[in-house]
PDB file of C-alpha atoms and ligand atoms in Angstrom:
ATOM      1  CA  MET A   1      -5.310-154.319 -19.956  1.00  0.00           C
ATOM      2  CA  ALA A   2      -7.918-157.086 -19.869  1.00  0.00           C
ATOM      3  CA  ALA A   3      -6.275-160.590 -19.200  1.00  0.00           C
ATOM      4  CA  GLN A   4      -6.937-163.087 -21.566  1.00  0.00           C
ATOM      5  CA  LEU A   5      -9.681-165.430 -21.126  1.00  0.00           C
ATOM      6  CA  THR A   6      -8.553-169.167 -19.580  1.00  0.00           C
ATOM      7  CA  ASP A   7      -8.580-171.693 -21.228  1.00  0.00           C
ATOM      8  CA  SER A   8     -11.149-173.488 -18.061  1.00  0.00           C
ATOM      9  CA  GLU A   9     -13.269-169.995 -19.239  1.00  0.00           C
ATOM     10  CA  ASN A  10     -13.449-170.737 -22.592  1.00  0.00           C
ATOM     11  CA  ALA A  11     -13.651-174.639 -21.990  1.00  0.00           C
ATOM     12  CA  VAL A  12     -17.757-173.421 -20.542  1.00  0.00           C
ATOM     13  CA  ILE A  13     -18.180-170.967 -22.979  1.00  0.00           C
ATOM     14  CA  ALA A  14     -17.159-173.333 -26.052  1.00  0.00           C
ATOM     15  CA  ALA A  15     -19.720-175.717 -24.828  1.00  0.00           C
ATOM     16  CA  ALA A  16     -22.309-172.464 -23.570  1.00  0.00           C
ATOM     17  CA  THR A  17     -21.932-171.137 -27.627  1.00  0.00           C
ATOM     18  CA  PRO A  18     -22.279-174.443 -29.969  1.00  0.00           C
ATOM     19  CA  ARG A  19     -22.271-172.528 -33.073  1.00  0.00           C
ATOM     20  CA  TYR A  20     -18.958-170.953 -31.724  1.00  0.00           C
ATOM     21  CA  SER A  21     -17.351-174.766 -30.433  1.00  0.00           C
ATOM     22  CA  ARG A  22     -14.488-174.654 -32.440  1.00  0.00           C
ATOM     23  CA  CYS A  23     -13.612-171.126 -30.931  1.00  0.00           C
ATOM     24  CA  LYS A  24     -11.241-169.742 -28.514  1.00  0.00           C
ATOM     25  CA  ILE A  25     -12.953-166.740 -27.082  1.00  0.00           C
ATOM     26  CA  GLU A  26     -10.313-164.756 -28.133  1.00  0.00           C
ATOM     27  CA  ILE A  27      -9.624-159.842 -26.627  1.00  0.00           C
ATOM     28  CA  GLY A  28      -8.051-158.102 -29.124  1.00  0.00           C
ATOM     29  CA  PRO A  29      -5.950-155.178 -28.656  1.00  0.00           C
ATOM     30  CA  ARG A  30      -7.031-151.413 -27.333  1.00  0.00           C
ATOM     31  CA  LEU A  31      -8.681-150.102 -30.640  1.00  0.00           C
ATOM     32  CA  SER A  32      -7.413-146.645 -29.500  1.00  0.00           C
ATOM     33  CA  PRO A  33      -5.613-144.938 -26.454  1.00  0.00           C
ATOM     34  CA  ALA A  34      -8.873-143.386 -25.107  1.00  0.00           C
ATOM     35  CA  GLY A  35     -10.096-147.509 -25.104  1.00  0.00           C
ATOM     36  CA  GLY A  36     -12.716-150.295 -27.191  1.00  0.00           C
ATOM     37  CA  VAL A  37     -11.587-153.735 -27.553  1.00  0.00           C
ATOM     38  CA  ALA A  38     -13.160-156.762 -30.171  1.00  0.00           C
ATOM     39  CA  ILE A  39     -13.937-159.675 -28.450  1.00  0.00           C
ATOM     40  CA  THR A  40     -13.746-162.550 -31.823  1.00  0.00           C
ATOM     41  CA  GLY A  41     -15.197-166.119 -30.561  1.00  0.00           C
ATOM     42  CA  ILE A  42     -18.313-165.879 -28.388  1.00  0.00           C
ATOM     43  CA  ASP A  43     -22.545-166.050 -29.341  1.00  0.00           C
ATOM     44  CA  LEU A  44     -24.352-163.119 -27.732  1.00  0.00           C
ATOM     45  CA  SER A  45     -27.177-164.797 -28.274  1.00  0.00           C
ATOM     46  CA  ARG A  46     -26.925-167.730 -25.664  1.00  0.00           C
ATOM     47  CA  PRO A  47     -26.357-166.496 -22.001  1.00  0.00           C
ATOM     48  CA  LEU A  48     -23.049-165.473 -20.757  1.00  0.00           C
ATOM     49  CA  PRO A  49     -21.178-167.894 -18.629  1.00  0.00           C
ATOM     50  CA  THR A  50     -21.043-166.243 -15.323  1.00  0.00           C
ATOM     51  CA  ALA A  51     -17.537-165.943 -15.293  1.00  0.00           C
ATOM     52  CA  ILE A  52     -17.558-163.807 -18.329  1.00  0.00           C
ATOM     53  CA  ARG A  53     -20.596-161.625 -17.129  1.00  0.00           C
ATOM     54  CA  ASP A  54     -19.760-161.324 -13.700  1.00  0.00           C
ATOM     55  CA  ARG A  55     -15.671-160.271 -14.473  1.00  0.00           C
ATOM     56  CA  ASN A  56     -16.936-157.972 -16.822  1.00  0.00           C
ATOM     57  CA  ALA A  57     -13.162-156.930 -17.184  1.00  0.00           C
ATOM     58  CA  ALA A  58     -12.633-155.620 -21.168  1.00  0.00           C
ATOM     59  CA  PHE A  59     -15.789-153.980 -20.279  1.00  0.00           C
ATOM     60  CA  HIS A  60     -14.301-151.795 -17.275  1.00  0.00           C
ATOM     61  CA  THR A  61     -10.896-151.524 -18.215  1.00  0.00           C
ATOM     62  CA  HIS A  62     -11.727-150.196 -22.518  1.00  0.00           C
ATOM     63  CA  HIS A  63     -15.346-148.838 -22.133  1.00  0.00           C
ATOM     64  CA  ILE A  64     -16.199-149.701 -25.097  1.00  0.00           C
ATOM     65  CA  VAL A  65     -16.034-153.315 -26.455  1.00  0.00           C
ATOM     66  CA  VAL A  66     -17.089-154.724 -29.343  1.00  0.00           C
ATOM     67  CA  PHE A  67     -19.000-157.835 -31.039  1.00  0.00           C
ATOM     68  CA  PRO A  68     -18.094-158.450 -34.168  1.00  0.00           C
ATOM     69  CA  GLN A  69     -20.763-160.858 -36.474  1.00  0.00           C
ATOM     70  CA  GLN A  70     -23.506-161.163 -34.193  1.00  0.00           C
ATOM     71  CA  VAL A  71     -26.434-162.590 -35.546  1.00  0.00           C
ATOM     72  CA  LEU A  72     -29.842-161.442 -33.244  1.00  0.00           C
ATOM     73  CA  THR A  73     -32.882-160.770 -33.000  1.00  0.00           C
ATOM     74  CA  ARG A  74     -34.652-157.891 -30.949  1.00  0.00           C
ATOM     75  CA  GLU A  75     -35.641-160.129 -28.374  1.00  0.00           C
ATOM     76  CA  GLN A  76     -32.299-162.147 -28.338  1.00  0.00           C
ATOM     77  CA  GLN A  77     -30.331-158.077 -27.851  1.00  0.00           C
ATOM     78  CA  PHE A  78     -32.581-157.430 -24.915  1.00  0.00           C
ATOM     79  CA  ALA A  79     -32.420-161.120 -22.810  1.00  0.00           C
ATOM     80  CA  PHE A  80     -28.120-159.900 -23.527  1.00  0.00           C
ATOM     81  CA  GLY A  81     -28.794-156.674 -22.122  1.00  0.00           C
ATOM     82  CA  ALA A  82     -30.985-157.592 -19.187  1.00  0.00           C
ATOM     83  CA  GLN A  83     -27.654-159.835 -17.883  1.00  0.00           C
ATOM     84  CA  PHE A  84     -26.380-156.989 -16.768  1.00  0.00           C
ATOM     85  CA  GLY A  85     -29.346-155.810 -15.352  1.00  0.00           C
ATOM     86  CA  SER A  86     -32.568-153.594 -15.949  1.00  0.00           C
ATOM     87  CA  VAL A  87     -33.695-152.994 -18.776  1.00  0.00           C
ATOM     88  CA  GLU A  88     -35.081-149.780 -19.919  1.00  0.00           C
ATOM     89  CA  PRO A  89     -38.681-149.109 -21.491  1.00  0.00           C
ATOM     90  CA  ALA A  90     -38.084-147.536 -25.270  1.00  0.00           C
ATOM     91  CA  ALA A  91     -39.534-144.388 -25.511  1.00  0.00           C
ATOM     92  CA  GLY A  92     -39.898-141.030 -27.899  1.00  0.00           C
ATOM     93  CA  ARG A  93     -41.919-141.376 -30.742  1.00  0.00           C
ATOM     94  CA  GLY A  94     -40.517-144.195 -33.731  1.00  0.00           C
ATOM     95  CA  HIS A  95     -38.517-146.476 -31.853  1.00  0.00           C
ATOM     96  CA  GLY A  96     -40.051-149.308 -33.507  1.00  0.00           C
ATOM     97  CA  SER A  97     -42.018-150.959 -30.373  1.00  0.00           C
ATOM     98  CA  LYS A  98     -43.717-149.847 -27.280  1.00  0.00           C
ATOM     99  CA  ARG A  99     -43.729-154.198 -26.459  1.00  0.00           C
ATOM    100  CA  TYR A 100     -40.947-154.621 -23.435  1.00  0.00           C
ATOM    101  CA  GLY A 101     -38.816-157.588 -24.358  1.00  0.00           C
ATOM    102  CA  VAL A 102     -37.026-156.150 -27.416  1.00  0.00           C
ATOM    103  CA  ALA A 103     -34.441-153.559 -28.406  1.00  0.00           C
ATOM    104  CA  HIS A 104     -35.468-150.912 -29.709  1.00  0.00           C
ATOM    105  CA  ILE A 105     -34.559-149.934 -33.144  1.00  0.00           C
ATOM    106  CA  ILE A 106     -32.902-146.371 -33.906  1.00  0.00           C
ATOM    107  CA  SER A 107     -33.086-145.336 -37.355  1.00  0.00           C
ATOM    108  CA  ASN A 108     -33.086-142.206 -39.979  1.00  0.00           C
ATOM    109  CA  LEU A 109     -36.115-143.325 -41.534  1.00  0.00           C
ATOM    110  CA  ASP A 110     -39.484-140.902 -41.382  1.00  0.00           C
ATOM    111  CA  GLN A 111     -42.490-143.333 -40.397  1.00  0.00           C
ATOM    112  CA  ASP A 112     -42.973-143.949 -44.798  1.00  0.00           C
ATOM    113  CA  GLY A 113     -39.384-145.115 -44.745  1.00  0.00           C
ATOM    114  CA  LYS A 114     -37.645-142.834 -45.831  1.00  0.00           C
ATOM    115  CA  PRO A 115     -33.948-141.459 -45.356  1.00  0.00           C
ATOM    116  CA  VAL A 116     -34.535-137.958 -43.656  1.00  0.00           C
ATOM    117  CA  ASP A 117     -32.143-136.043 -42.296  1.00  0.00           C
ATOM    118  CA  ARG A 118     -32.707-134.827 -39.296  1.00  0.00           C
ATOM    119  CA  SER A 119     -29.053-134.863 -37.227  1.00  0.00           C
ATOM    120  CA  ALA A 120     -29.517-131.488 -36.898  1.00  0.00           C
ATOM    121  CA  LEU A 121     -32.416-131.820 -34.400  1.00  0.00           C
ATOM    122  CA  PRO A 122     -31.588-129.732 -31.405  1.00  0.00           C
ATOM    123  CA  LEU A 123     -32.229-133.415 -29.349  1.00  0.00           C
ATOM    124  CA  SER A 124     -29.907-135.518 -31.737  1.00  0.00           C
ATOM    125  CA  ASN A 125     -28.131-138.054 -31.513  1.00  0.00           C
ATOM    126  CA  TYR A 126     -25.609-136.944 -33.736  1.00  0.00           C
ATOM    127  CA  HIS A 127     -24.615-134.033 -30.429  1.00  0.00           C
ATOM    128  CA  TRP A 128     -21.950-135.467 -27.948  1.00  0.00           C
ATOM    129  CA  HIS A 129     -24.060-136.922 -24.847  1.00  0.00           C
ATOM    130  CA  THR A 130     -24.827-139.692 -22.064  1.00  0.00           C
ATOM    131  CA  ASP A 131     -27.571-141.504 -22.869  1.00  0.00           C
ATOM    132  CA  LYS A 132     -30.428-140.399 -20.165  1.00  0.00           C
ATOM    133  CA  PRO A 133     -28.446-138.673 -18.405  1.00  0.00           C
ATOM    134  CA  TYR A 134     -32.010-136.785 -17.098  1.00  0.00           C
ATOM    135  CA  TYR A 135     -32.526-139.472 -15.427  1.00  0.00           C
ATOM    136  CA  ARG A 136     -32.340-140.260 -11.449  1.00  0.00           C
ATOM    137  CA  VAL A 137     -30.695-142.738 -11.911  1.00  0.00           C
ATOM    138  CA  PRO A 138     -29.177-142.666 -15.578  1.00  0.00           C
ATOM    139  CA  PRO A 139     -27.821-145.935 -17.621  1.00  0.00           C
ATOM    140  CA  MET A 140     -25.019-148.234 -16.682  1.00  0.00           C
ATOM    141  CA  MET A 141     -24.282-149.313 -20.357  1.00  0.00           C
ATOM    142  CA  THR A 142     -25.796-148.827 -24.298  1.00  0.00           C
ATOM    143  CA  ALA A 143     -25.993-151.862 -26.143  1.00  0.00           C
ATOM    144  CA  LEU A 144     -26.434-150.902 -30.099  1.00  0.00           C
ATOM    145  CA  TYR A 145     -26.790-152.914 -32.633  1.00  0.00           C
ATOM    146  CA  ALA A 146     -25.951-152.622 -37.037  1.00  0.00           C
ATOM    147  CA  VAL A 147     -28.531-154.280 -38.977  1.00  0.00           C
ATOM    148  CA  GLU A 148     -28.353-151.659 -42.159  1.00  0.00           C
ATOM    149  CA  LEU A 149     -25.441-149.036 -42.652  1.00  0.00           C
ATOM    150  CA  PRO A 150     -24.453-146.627 -44.900  1.00  0.00           C
ATOM    151  CA  PRO A 151     -22.189-148.027 -48.192  1.00  0.00           C
ATOM    152  CA  ALA A 152     -19.718-145.506 -46.049  1.00  0.00           C
ATOM    153  CA  GLY A 153     -19.973-142.825 -43.158  1.00  0.00           C
ATOM    154  CA  GLY A 154     -22.258-143.199 -40.239  1.00  0.00           C
ATOM    155  CA  ASP A 155     -20.409-144.189 -37.482  1.00  0.00           C
ATOM    156  CA  THR A 156     -20.228-143.298 -33.186  1.00  0.00           C
ATOM    157  CA  GLU A 157     -17.871-141.478 -32.186  1.00  0.00           C
ATOM    158  CA  PHE A 158     -16.946-141.836 -28.239  1.00  0.00           C
ATOM    159  CA  ALA A 159     -15.437-139.375 -25.414  1.00  0.00           C
ATOM    160  CA  ASN A 160     -13.394-140.764 -22.453  1.00  0.00           C
ATOM    161  CA  THR A 161     -14.356-138.753 -20.363  1.00  0.00           C
ATOM    162  CA  ALA A 162     -12.138-139.844 -17.660  1.00  0.00           C
ATOM    163  CA  MET A 163      -8.952-139.411 -19.801  1.00  0.00           C
ATOM    164  CA  ALA A 164     -10.317-136.018 -20.158  1.00  0.00           C
ATOM    165  CA  TYR A 165     -10.844-135.384 -16.086  1.00  0.00           C
ATOM    166  CA  ALA A 166      -7.610-136.461 -15.846  1.00  0.00           C
ATOM    167  CA  ALA A 167      -6.349-134.006 -17.938  1.00  0.00           C
ATOM    168  CA  LEU A 168      -7.241-131.227 -16.032  1.00  0.00           C
ATOM    169  CA  ASP A 169      -4.992-128.506 -14.169  1.00  0.00           C
ATOM    170  CA  GLY A 170      -5.116-128.750 -10.821  1.00  0.00           C
ATOM    171  CA  ASP A 171      -7.011-125.768 -10.060  1.00  0.00           C
ATOM    172  CA  THR A 172      -9.869-126.259 -12.501  1.00  0.00           C
ATOM    173  CA  ARG A 173     -10.732-129.444 -11.284  1.00  0.00           C
ATOM    174  CA  ARG A 174     -10.147-128.044  -7.409  1.00  0.00           C
ATOM    175  CA  ARG A 175     -13.294-125.676  -8.594  1.00  0.00           C
ATOM    176  CA  ILE A 176     -14.983-127.978 -10.051  1.00  0.00           C
ATOM    177  CA  ASP A 177     -15.077-130.965  -7.882  1.00  0.00           C
ATOM    178  CA  GLY A 178     -18.776-130.858  -5.959  1.00  0.00           C
ATOM    179  CA  LEU A 179     -20.470-128.624  -8.707  1.00  0.00           C
ATOM    180  CA  ARG A 180     -23.790-130.601  -9.357  1.00  0.00           C
ATOM    181  CA  VAL A 181     -24.914-130.114 -13.388  1.00  0.00           C
ATOM    182  CA  VAL A 182     -28.728-129.669 -13.676  1.00  0.00           C
ATOM    183  CA  PHE A 183     -29.704-131.900 -16.486  1.00  0.00           C
ATOM    184  CA  TYR A 184     -33.279-131.870 -18.362  1.00  0.00           C
ATOM    185  CA  LEU A 185     -34.468-132.938 -22.028  1.00  0.00           C
ATOM    186  CA  GLY A 186     -34.883-129.956 -23.172  1.00  0.00           C
ATOM    187  CA  ALA A 187     -32.135-128.135 -22.071  1.00  0.00           C
ATOM    188  CA  SER A 188     -30.229-128.656 -26.189  1.00  0.00           C
ATOM    189  CA  ALA A 189     -32.786-126.883 -27.100  1.00  0.00           C
ATOM    190  CA  ALA A 190     -33.244-123.807 -24.841  1.00  0.00           C
ATOM    191  CA  GLY A 191     -30.741-121.703 -26.191  1.00  0.00           C
ATOM    192  CA  SER A 192     -30.394-118.954 -23.526  1.00  0.00           C
ATOM    193  CA  ALA A 193     -33.556-119.347 -21.406  1.00  0.00           C
ATOM    194  CA  CYS A 194     -34.565-120.158 -18.573  1.00  0.00           C
ATOM    195  CA  PRO A 195     -36.270-123.544 -17.885  1.00  0.00           C
ATOM    196  CA  SER A 196     -39.171-123.461 -17.336  1.00  0.00           C
ATOM    197  CA  ASP A 197     -41.389-124.766 -14.122  1.00  0.00           C
ATOM    198  CA  ALA A 198     -42.577-128.101 -15.794  1.00  0.00           C
ATOM    199  CA  GLU A 199     -38.956-128.826 -17.269  1.00  0.00           C
ATOM    200  CA  SER A 200     -37.848-127.551 -14.283  1.00  0.00           C
ATOM    201  CA  ARG A 201     -39.918-129.899 -11.997  1.00  0.00           C
ATOM    202  CA  ALA A 202     -38.363-132.977 -14.331  1.00  0.00           C
ATOM    203  CA  ALA A 203     -35.088-131.795 -14.191  1.00  0.00           C
ATOM    204  CA  VAL A 204     -32.207-133.589 -12.026  1.00  0.00           C
ATOM    205  CA  ALA A 205     -28.439-132.304 -10.875  1.00  0.00           C
ATOM    206  CA  HIS A 206     -26.263-134.994 -10.776  1.00  0.00           C
ATOM    207  CA  PRO A 207     -22.021-135.038  -9.859  1.00  0.00           C
ATOM    208  CA  LEU A 208     -19.581-132.548 -12.511  1.00  0.00           C
ATOM    209  CA  VAL A 209     -17.089-135.003 -11.568  1.00  0.00           C
ATOM    210  CA  ARG A 210     -18.662-138.495 -10.985  1.00  0.00           C
ATOM    211  CA  THR A 211     -16.666-141.668  -9.763  1.00  0.00           C
ATOM    212  CA  HIS A 212     -17.568-143.975 -11.459  1.00  0.00           C
ATOM    213  CA  PRO A 213     -18.879-146.767  -8.600  1.00  0.00           C
ATOM    214  CA  GLU A 214     -17.085-150.391 -10.545  1.00  0.00           C
ATOM    215  CA  THR A 215     -13.411-148.872 -11.131  1.00  0.00           C
ATOM    216  CA  GLY A 216     -13.951-145.498  -8.229  1.00  0.00           C
ATOM    217  CA  VAL A 217     -11.465-143.086 -11.319  1.00  0.00           C
ATOM    218  CA  LYS A 218     -13.085-139.391 -11.981  1.00  0.00           C
ATOM    219  CA  ALA A 219     -14.995-138.968 -14.672  1.00  0.00           C
ATOM    220  CA  LEU A 220     -16.771-135.950 -15.395  1.00  0.00           C
ATOM    221  CA  TYR A 221     -20.339-135.867 -16.619  1.00  0.00           C
ATOM    222  CA  LEU A 222     -21.694-133.425 -18.794  1.00  0.00           C
ATOM    223  CA  GLY A 223     -22.883-133.033 -22.819  1.00  0.00           C
ATOM    224  CA  ASN A 224     -26.602-132.548 -24.682  1.00  0.00           C
ATOM    225  CA  HIS A 225     -28.697-132.375 -21.838  1.00  0.00           C
ATOM    226  CA  ALA A 226     -27.164-130.852 -19.147  1.00  0.00           C
ATOM    227  CA  SER A 227     -28.600-127.682 -18.612  1.00  0.00           C
ATOM    228  CA  HIS A 228     -26.182-125.438 -15.920  1.00  0.00           C
ATOM    229  CA  ILE A 229     -23.919-125.609 -12.889  1.00  0.00           C
ATOM    230  CA  LEU A 230     -26.792-125.411  -9.451  1.00  0.00           C
ATOM    231  CA  GLY A 231     -26.287-122.608  -7.945  1.00  0.00           C
ATOM    232  CA  GLN A 232     -24.540-120.256 -10.286  1.00  0.00           C
ATOM    233  CA  PRO A 233     -25.867-117.982 -13.008  1.00  0.00           C
ATOM    234  CA  LEU A 234     -27.018-119.669 -16.634  1.00  0.00           C
ATOM    235  CA  ALA A 235     -24.601-118.567 -18.462  1.00  0.00           C
ATOM    236  CA  GLU A 236     -21.539-118.279 -15.830  1.00  0.00           C
ATOM    237  CA  GLY A 237     -22.786-122.757 -15.614  1.00  0.00           C
ATOM    238  CA  ARG A 238     -22.794-122.716 -19.251  1.00  0.00           C
ATOM    239  CA  ALA A 239     -19.690-120.639 -20.484  1.00  0.00           C
ATOM    240  CA  LEU A 240     -18.634-123.417 -17.977  1.00  0.00           C
ATOM    241  CA  LEU A 241     -19.745-126.247 -19.492  1.00  0.00           C
ATOM    242  CA  LYS A 242     -19.383-125.464 -22.855  1.00  0.00           C
ATOM    243  CA  ARG A 243     -15.520-125.462 -22.198  1.00  0.00           C
ATOM    244  CA  LEU A 244     -15.628-128.570 -20.055  1.00  0.00           C
ATOM    245  CA  LEU A 245     -17.129-130.192 -23.139  1.00  0.00           C
ATOM    246  CA  ALA A 246     -14.667-128.888 -26.077  1.00  0.00           C
ATOM    247  CA  HIS A 247     -11.550-130.278 -23.476  1.00  0.00           C
ATOM    248  CA  ALA A 248     -13.730-133.558 -22.875  1.00  0.00           C
ATOM    249  CA  THR A 249     -13.904-133.663 -26.790  1.00  0.00           C
ATOM    250  CA  ARG A 250     -10.442-133.370 -28.054  1.00  0.00           C
ATOM    251  CA  PRO A 251      -9.455-135.540 -30.436  1.00  0.00           C
ATOM    252  CA  GLU A 252      -6.613-137.417 -28.423  1.00  0.00           C
ATOM    253  CA  PHE A 253     -10.017-138.345 -26.109  1.00  0.00           C
ATOM    254  CA  ARG A 254     -11.050-140.270 -29.394  1.00  0.00           C
ATOM    255  CA  TYR A 255     -12.792-143.260 -30.697  1.00  0.00           C
ATOM    256  CA  LEU A 256     -13.998-143.207 -33.453  1.00  0.00           C
ATOM    257  CA  HIS A 257     -16.679-147.008 -34.307  1.00  0.00           C
ATOM    258  CA  ARG A 258     -16.709-147.747 -38.048  1.00  0.00           C
ATOM    259  CA  TRP A 259     -19.548-150.100 -37.613  1.00  0.00           C
ATOM    260  CA  ARG A 260     -19.802-153.272 -39.662  1.00  0.00           C
ATOM    261  CA  VAL A 261     -23.085-154.892 -40.153  1.00  0.00           C
ATOM    262  CA  GLY A 262     -23.167-157.583 -37.065  1.00  0.00           C
ATOM    263  CA  ASP A 263     -21.364-155.415 -35.431  1.00  0.00           C
ATOM    264  CA  LEU A 264     -22.897-155.402 -30.922  1.00  0.00           C
ATOM    265  CA  VAL A 265     -20.986-152.712 -28.673  1.00  0.00           C
ATOM    266  CA  ILE A 266     -21.508-151.928 -24.926  1.00  0.00           C
ATOM    267  CA  TRP A 267     -20.228-149.224 -23.942  1.00  0.00           C
ATOM    268  CA  ASP A 268     -20.034-147.951 -20.423  1.00  0.00           C
ATOM    269  CA  ASN A 269     -22.163-143.946 -20.066  1.00  0.00           C
ATOM    270  CA  ARG A 270     -20.750-143.260 -16.471  1.00  0.00           C
ATOM    271  CA  CYS A 271     -17.430-142.685 -18.101  1.00  0.00           C
ATOM    272  CA  LEU A 272     -17.631-141.697 -21.810  1.00  0.00           C
ATOM    273  CA  LEU A 273     -19.413-139.346 -23.859  1.00  0.00           C
ATOM    274  CA  HIS A 274     -20.642-140.241 -28.293  1.00  0.00           C
ATOM    275  CA  ARG A 275     -21.961-139.149 -30.754  1.00  0.00           C
ATOM    276  CA  ALA A 276     -23.095-140.321 -34.724  1.00  0.00           C
ATOM    277  CA  VAL A 277     -20.657-138.962 -36.884  1.00  0.00           C
ATOM    278  CA  ALA A 278     -23.418-137.533 -39.487  1.00  0.00           C
ATOM    279  CA  ASN A 279     -20.064-138.804 -42.242  1.00  0.00           C
ATOM    280  CA  PHE A 280     -23.472-139.897 -44.908  1.00  0.00           C
ATOM    281  CA  ASN A 281     -26.044-138.046 -46.872  1.00  0.00           C
ATOM    282  CA  LEU A 282     -28.609-138.796 -44.569  1.00  0.00           C
ATOM    283  CA  ASN A 283     -31.008-137.991 -47.270  1.00  0.00           C
ATOM    284  CA  GLN A 284     -30.637-140.992 -49.428  1.00  0.00           C
ATOM    285  CA  HIS A 285     -29.142-144.211 -47.533  1.00  0.00           C
ATOM    286  CA  ARG A 286     -30.960-145.964 -44.332  1.00  0.00           C
ATOM    287  CA  ARG A 287     -28.976-146.756 -40.940  1.00  0.00           C
ATOM    288  CA  ILE A 288     -30.794-148.950 -38.874  1.00  0.00           C
ATOM    289  CA  LEU A 289     -29.749-150.100 -35.402  1.00  0.00           C
ATOM    290  CA  HIS A 290     -31.267-152.111 -32.627  1.00  0.00           C
ATOM    291  CA  ARG A 291     -31.304-150.440 -28.982  1.00  0.00           C
ATOM    292  CA  THR A 292     -30.616-151.721 -25.310  1.00  0.00           C
ATOM    293  CA  VAL A 293     -30.429-148.587 -22.530  1.00  0.00           C
ATOM    294  CA  VAL A 294     -29.149-150.649 -19.306  1.00  0.00           C
ATOM    295  CA  ARG A 295     -29.870-149.168 -16.252  1.00  0.00           C
ATOM    296  CA  GLY A 296     -27.413-147.712 -14.008  1.00  0.00           C
ATOM    297  CA  THR A 297     -27.134-146.216  -9.758  1.00  0.00           C
ATOM    298  CA  VAL A 298     -27.263-142.572  -9.224  1.00  0.00           C
ATOM    299  CA  PRO A 299     -24.381-141.033  -9.859  1.00  0.00           C
ATOM    300  CA  VAL A 300     -22.145-139.863  -7.251  1.00  0.00           C
TER     301      VAL A 300
HETATM  302  C1  OGA B 401     -28.348-143.485 -28.646  1.00  0.00           C
HETATM  303  C2  OGA B 401     -26.769-142.873 -29.807  1.00  0.00           C
HETATM  304  C3  OGA B 401     -25.901-142.937 -31.736  1.00  0.00           C
HETATM  305  C4  OGA B 401     -25.151-143.729 -33.308  1.00  0.00           C
HETATM  306  O1  OGA B 401     -28.371-145.105 -30.002  1.00  0.00           O
HETATM  307  O2  OGA B 401     -27.898-143.378 -27.875  1.00  0.00           O
HETATM  308  O3  OGA B 401     -26.057-142.102 -29.215  1.00  0.00           O
HETATM  309  O4  OGA B 401     -24.452-143.852 -33.524  1.00  0.00           O
HETATM  310  N1  OGA B 401     -26.592-143.615 -31.073  1.00  0.00           N
HETATM  311  O5  OGA B 401     -26.920-143.834 -33.223  1.00  0.00           O
HETATM  312 MN1   MN B 402     -26.612-142.107 -27.137  1.00  0.00          MN
END
């Protein structure tokens, strides 16, 4: 468990965050065996005290940190993310802004602002994935901030791939240690097809079992965008990835986050899978979140 902050750390934070000057920073209990913790009494619109930012213990211990009741502009959310590393520019269509320096928007709205259900599309966030594993240097952290939610549902679910790795039998672990996974954008839509020439050129290979650069803990790295195993026949690699994904997303490795407006949640893409859950009527209700993705290091 992450330790409570010391009184002097609390005093520094209270001084830096007038909105919360009467509050103590509090780190709650772990939200599930798989991870998650809530930290209250901190105003993320202001710079984090370096003690908090650098220690980062809650993030490394619990993998998912929930900061409830935040009031953040998109610029402030970007600045929050930038304290942890370099923030990825918005990519793709419909993200609300191409402008660098602001969090981008993810929603179920079409161009006319009408809710639409695109959850079944192969590239949607409603499949288990880690963010941008098809980058040579994939993100370490994603921050998502709830702006508008359906009346019920619209949750985000996480699966702890370090727990999943640790729970594998020794034979399987020996068999998969050292394998590399080929990732590319579009792999999820490929079915049984081979990557095209352009996709092959853009593909990257990362270790299937990666070692967390901060904690040294091993975790599976897979999910949507994973195509096959480098050097193995496509079908064989895909079957292995499918089996491992089913294992990694077993209920005991999961944490389900039920959002409240104002929650800012950060998660560790190096040891978690996640997905949006289509447990509301996407054609009827609006769901809007702001997103900031922080670059990590080359997986090893
Ligand atoms: C993401 C993502 C899940 C959600 O923004 O990377 O996967 O619940 N979001 O919206
Ligand atoms: Mn995602």
